[in-house]
XYZ file of C-alpha atoms in Angstrom:
321
model
C 56.840 112.282 99.231
C 60.473 113.286 99.385
C 62.649 110.455 100.789
C 64.665 110.868 103.958
C 67.895 111.507 101.993
C 70.900 113.905 102.212
C 73.003 114.423 99.117
C 76.783 115.232 99.421
C 78.570 116.862 96.486
C 82.331 117.614 96.396
C 83.239 120.708 94.323
C 86.015 122.839 92.976
C 85.209 125.212 90.178
C 82.150 123.181 89.136
C 79.855 126.006 87.877
C 79.481 124.251 84.573
C 77.961 121.138 86.137
C 76.548 121.955 89.631
C 73.232 123.342 88.674
C 72.455 120.325 86.612
C 73.547 117.853 89.337
C 71.476 119.595 91.996
C 68.406 119.861 89.732
C 68.615 116.192 89.119
C 68.080 115.434 92.904
C 65.531 118.196 93.537
C 62.673 115.718 93.934
C 64.450 113.259 96.253
C 66.869 115.287 98.436
C 65.843 116.408 101.862
C 69.099 118.351 102.154
C 72.172 118.960 99.969
C 75.629 119.608 101.314
C 78.225 121.036 98.870
C 81.781 120.508 100.176
C 83.911 123.119 98.389
C 87.703 123.272 98.303
C 88.157 126.875 97.383
C 86.382 127.529 94.097
C 86.996 130.766 92.306
C 84.186 130.628 89.859
C 80.350 130.797 90.628
C 80.177 127.356 92.246
C 79.371 128.653 95.727
C 76.799 131.042 94.561
C 74.967 128.420 92.440
C 74.884 125.971 95.394
C 73.612 128.663 97.793
C 71.034 129.877 95.374
C 69.627 126.390 95.073
C 69.452 125.827 98.797
C 72.545 123.750 99.559
C 74.567 124.144 102.759
C 78.102 124.921 101.595
C 81.064 123.862 103.842
C 84.756 124.520 103.068
C 87.480 122.060 103.510
C 90.965 122.032 101.828
C 91.299 119.120 99.307
C 93.803 116.235 99.701
C 92.064 113.504 97.661
C 88.532 112.363 97.040
C 88.435 109.753 99.794
C 89.563 112.111 102.580
C 87.257 114.901 101.345
C 84.127 112.728 101.314
C 84.996 111.160 104.697
C 85.387 114.659 106.205
C 82.038 115.498 104.836
C 80.290 112.515 106.498
C 82.192 113.248 109.824
C 81.472 117.081 109.820
C 78.386 117.912 107.891
C 75.269 118.151 110.030
C 73.576 115.169 108.508
C 70.124 114.528 109.944
C 68.660 112.125 107.405
C 68.408 108.284 107.435
C 70.109 107.940 103.998
C 73.108 109.583 102.313
C 73.769 109.850 98.541
C 77.274 110.666 97.238
C 76.963 112.421 93.931
C 79.845 113.947 91.910
C 79.226 117.401 90.434
C 79.418 116.077 86.893
C 76.975 113.260 87.568
C 73.196 113.097 87.006
C 70.366 111.202 88.665
C 68.092 110.542 85.777
C 64.244 110.849 86.218
C 63.721 107.065 86.258
C 66.213 106.569 89.038
C 64.691 109.578 90.859
C 61.319 107.922 90.740
C 62.761 104.563 91.807
C 64.587 106.044 94.851
C 61.433 107.949 95.899
C 59.405 104.728 95.694
C 61.756 102.137 97.067
C 63.959 103.883 99.592
C 61.274 104.255 102.425
C 60.226 100.609 101.923
C 63.596 98.915 102.309
C 64.058 96.631 105.309
C 66.517 97.425 108.006
C 69.028 94.932 106.980
C 69.460 96.779 103.646
C 72.220 99.281 104.340
C 73.584 100.163 100.848
C 72.310 100.617 97.416
C 74.454 100.047 94.213
C 73.671 102.286 91.251
C 74.371 101.425 87.601
C 76.503 104.211 86.310
C 76.780 104.985 82.519
C 79.561 107.100 81.065
C 78.828 109.771 78.569
C 81.921 110.852 76.496
C 81.685 113.447 73.708
C 78.007 113.441 74.305
C 77.615 109.722 73.582
C 76.949 106.941 75.819
C 79.762 104.410 76.075
C 77.761 101.233 76.154
C 80.462 98.702 75.525
C 84.116 97.770 76.403
C 82.945 96.664 79.854
C 81.924 100.207 80.732
C 78.227 99.574 81.434
C 76.877 98.907 83.892
C 79.558 100.038 86.456
C 78.028 99.148 89.855
C 78.828 101.761 92.489
C 77.599 101.853 95.926
C 76.452 105.456 96.246
C 73.416 105.404 98.646
C 73.798 104.121 102.244
C 72.210 104.380 105.645
C 73.794 107.125 107.741
C 76.243 105.590 110.205
C 76.574 102.435 108.092
C 78.772 103.663 105.251
C 82.370 104.794 105.006
C 84.703 105.605 102.178
C 87.963 103.663 101.674
C 91.091 105.612 102.628
C 92.949 105.258 99.394
C 94.595 107.588 96.979
C 92.782 106.319 93.947
C 89.807 104.049 93.096
C 88.202 104.590 96.432
C 84.854 102.938 97.080
C 82.060 103.429 99.567
C 81.430 100.342 101.674
C 78.998 99.450 104.257
C 80.017 98.289 107.718
C 77.337 95.715 108.056
C 73.916 94.622 106.547
C 73.504 93.873 102.807
C 73.287 95.847 99.608
C 70.773 95.882 96.737
C 70.899 97.362 93.251
C 68.626 99.824 91.640
C 68.055 99.908 87.975
C 67.437 103.571 87.032
C 69.696 105.813 85.068
C 72.756 107.386 86.736
C 75.153 109.214 84.308
C 78.614 110.573 84.476
C 78.535 113.381 81.884
C 81.555 115.736 82.087
C 81.199 118.798 79.758
C 84.782 119.778 79.713
C 87.025 119.167 76.709
C 89.850 116.651 76.052
C 92.538 118.808 77.540
C 90.640 118.678 80.853
C 90.018 114.946 80.405
C 93.818 114.176 79.828
C 94.944 116.553 82.595
C 92.537 114.850 85.068
C 93.744 111.424 84.106
C 97.382 112.495 84.326
C 96.660 113.406 87.993
C 94.763 110.173 88.448
C 97.754 108.337 87.188
C 100.050 109.831 89.786
C 97.655 108.919 92.618
C 97.208 105.433 91.252
C 101.001 105.016 90.966
C 101.214 105.770 94.708
C 98.677 103.045 95.391
C 100.617 100.513 93.266
C 103.922 101.273 95.121
C 102.186 101.118 98.471
C 100.755 97.775 97.607
C 104.185 96.509 96.687
C 106.210 98.156 99.479
C 103.581 98.474 102.294
C 104.669 102.085 102.990
C 101.534 103.023 104.830
C 98.237 101.397 105.862
C 95.981 100.043 103.155
C 92.238 100.088 103.311
C 90.972 96.605 102.583
C 87.287 97.000 103.460
C 85.997 96.413 99.848
C 84.487 92.980 99.293
C 81.272 91.550 97.748
C 79.302 92.026 100.826
C 80.366 95.638 101.589
C 79.775 96.941 98.085
C 79.235 94.853 95.014
C 80.665 91.668 93.457
C 81.685 93.525 90.413
C 83.682 96.240 92.353
C 85.290 93.429 94.566
C 86.372 91.383 91.582
C 87.764 94.280 89.625
C 89.909 95.371 92.630
C 91.157 91.694 93.044
C 91.932 91.412 89.322
C 93.768 94.586 89.104
C 95.892 94.156 92.244
C 96.467 90.325 92.089
C 96.850 89.881 88.304
C 97.092 93.041 86.146
C 99.600 94.900 88.352
C 101.960 91.906 88.334
C 102.264 91.896 84.493
C 104.819 94.266 82.922
C 102.753 97.413 81.968
C 103.919 97.408 78.309
C 102.004 94.079 77.975
C 99.127 94.519 80.430
C 98.010 97.892 79.051
C 98.017 96.494 75.497
C 96.142 93.361 76.432
C 93.655 95.353 78.556
C 92.903 97.661 75.617
C 92.459 94.759 73.200
C 90.209 92.926 75.653
C 87.932 95.984 76.080
C 87.895 97.067 72.440
C 87.622 93.763 70.667
C 86.329 91.086 73.105
C 84.014 93.415 75.078
C 82.863 95.053 71.806
C 84.243 98.483 72.467
C 84.518 99.033 68.616
C 80.665 99.255 68.595
C 80.827 102.557 70.393
C 81.974 104.328 67.145
C 84.686 106.846 66.540
C 84.232 108.737 69.867
C 84.224 105.357 71.565
C 87.621 104.544 70.038
C 88.889 107.844 71.449
C 87.565 107.016 74.873
C 88.653 103.340 75.024
C 92.183 104.262 73.714
C 92.648 107.137 76.126
C 91.078 105.549 79.234
C 91.804 101.926 78.490
C 95.347 102.162 77.008
C 96.979 105.551 77.345
C 95.899 105.973 80.965
C 96.905 102.467 81.968
C 100.237 102.850 80.208
C 100.818 106.191 81.905
C 100.155 104.660 85.335
C 102.786 101.889 84.592
C 105.252 104.540 83.363
C 104.869 106.636 86.416
C 105.365 103.526 88.641
C 108.651 102.809 86.699
C 109.759 106.412 87.186
C 109.006 106.458 90.889
C 110.690 103.019 91.440
C 113.851 104.442 89.856
C 113.676 107.460 92.138
C 113.558 105.410 95.238
C 115.804 102.417 94.077
C 118.621 103.574 96.371
C 116.558 103.808 99.485
C 115.391 101.181 102.053
C 114.047 103.163 104.891
C 110.244 103.695 104.529
C 110.323 107.245 105.798
C 112.960 108.202 103.303
C 111.078 106.519 100.568
C 107.854 108.395 101.461
C 109.769 111.701 101.530
C 111.237 111.095 98.112
C 107.887 110.087 96.736
C 106.324 113.157 98.248
C 108.986 115.296 96.416
C 108.223 113.659 93.082
C 104.440 113.583 93.271
C 103.623 116.628 95.102
C 101.535 114.630 97.626
C 102.608 114.414 101.347
C 103.106 110.838 102.229
C 104.062 109.554 105.638
C 105.323 106.076 106.275
C 103.615 103.664 108.647
C 105.186 103.742 112.094
C 104.949 101.193 114.914
C 102.838 102.000 117.919
C 103.770 100.588 121.354
C 101.372 97.605 120.750
C 103.241 96.898 117.550
C 100.511 98.052 115.222
C 100.835 100.871 112.760
C 99.572 104.234 113.842
C 100.352 106.596 110.994
C 99.138 106.615 107.449
C 99.410 108.869 104.384
C 98.256 112.409 105.239
C 97.808 114.158 101.949
């Protein structure tokens, strides 16, 4: 019997992946919503032909796009699954969802999945990359996505979470040019997050904790913001790569694993640090938060609006896009 589950997929030119993602949830999805941001390839046709409801919304970032979907898609199911277009629900997880979801007690409001990363067609098993626990299934009305520029998580507002064991894979089929371009854009967004943490330019979403998602996700956020980001990036990026590659046995992932761990665990982290340094230099002569946000917007291409004080003294404006 099909579980009472809606699947939300965000897309932009995902014709390479979308059919595979939708086929992977065919046996468990009551309804599928594809939120497209203006694809020029066959994405919309593929979604429509496979029975998805396609909604259009201009893209700002992942967090705002998914929250818009939850606020505006005509969801009618008890449960919601967020699935990226390049991700796959493997058959064993599909069977687990079908068997367990209808039996969960009411106090369970979220489900963590164990995501594996496939790079150059090989599973990255080491270097701390498996399992990555991500809350991806939640009761409708009980979940929300953090309003962050990068590293946003879905959290539950109350209740407790459990973890399913089945396979859940991130397997992007694009080449290294795509990978590095995507991570270059990620680095810009993460640099914005780092500067906002340091300067408190606009409101920060602090809902992630061990109860609202997973202990793993909560600890990694704490370690990155409270420890890693306070170390000079020339040192922290190097230490992080060595920790992953040597002490977390990343070297066992072979030659493709070396490429992945170097690019994602060193080059990317170094790039984030470099962009933070560049942006700090660009705003060094400014003290007004509105002026800082305007300068950051000019450099990053993202529209940032400083926190302003409402009559009650609380902030009432955040980053817009």
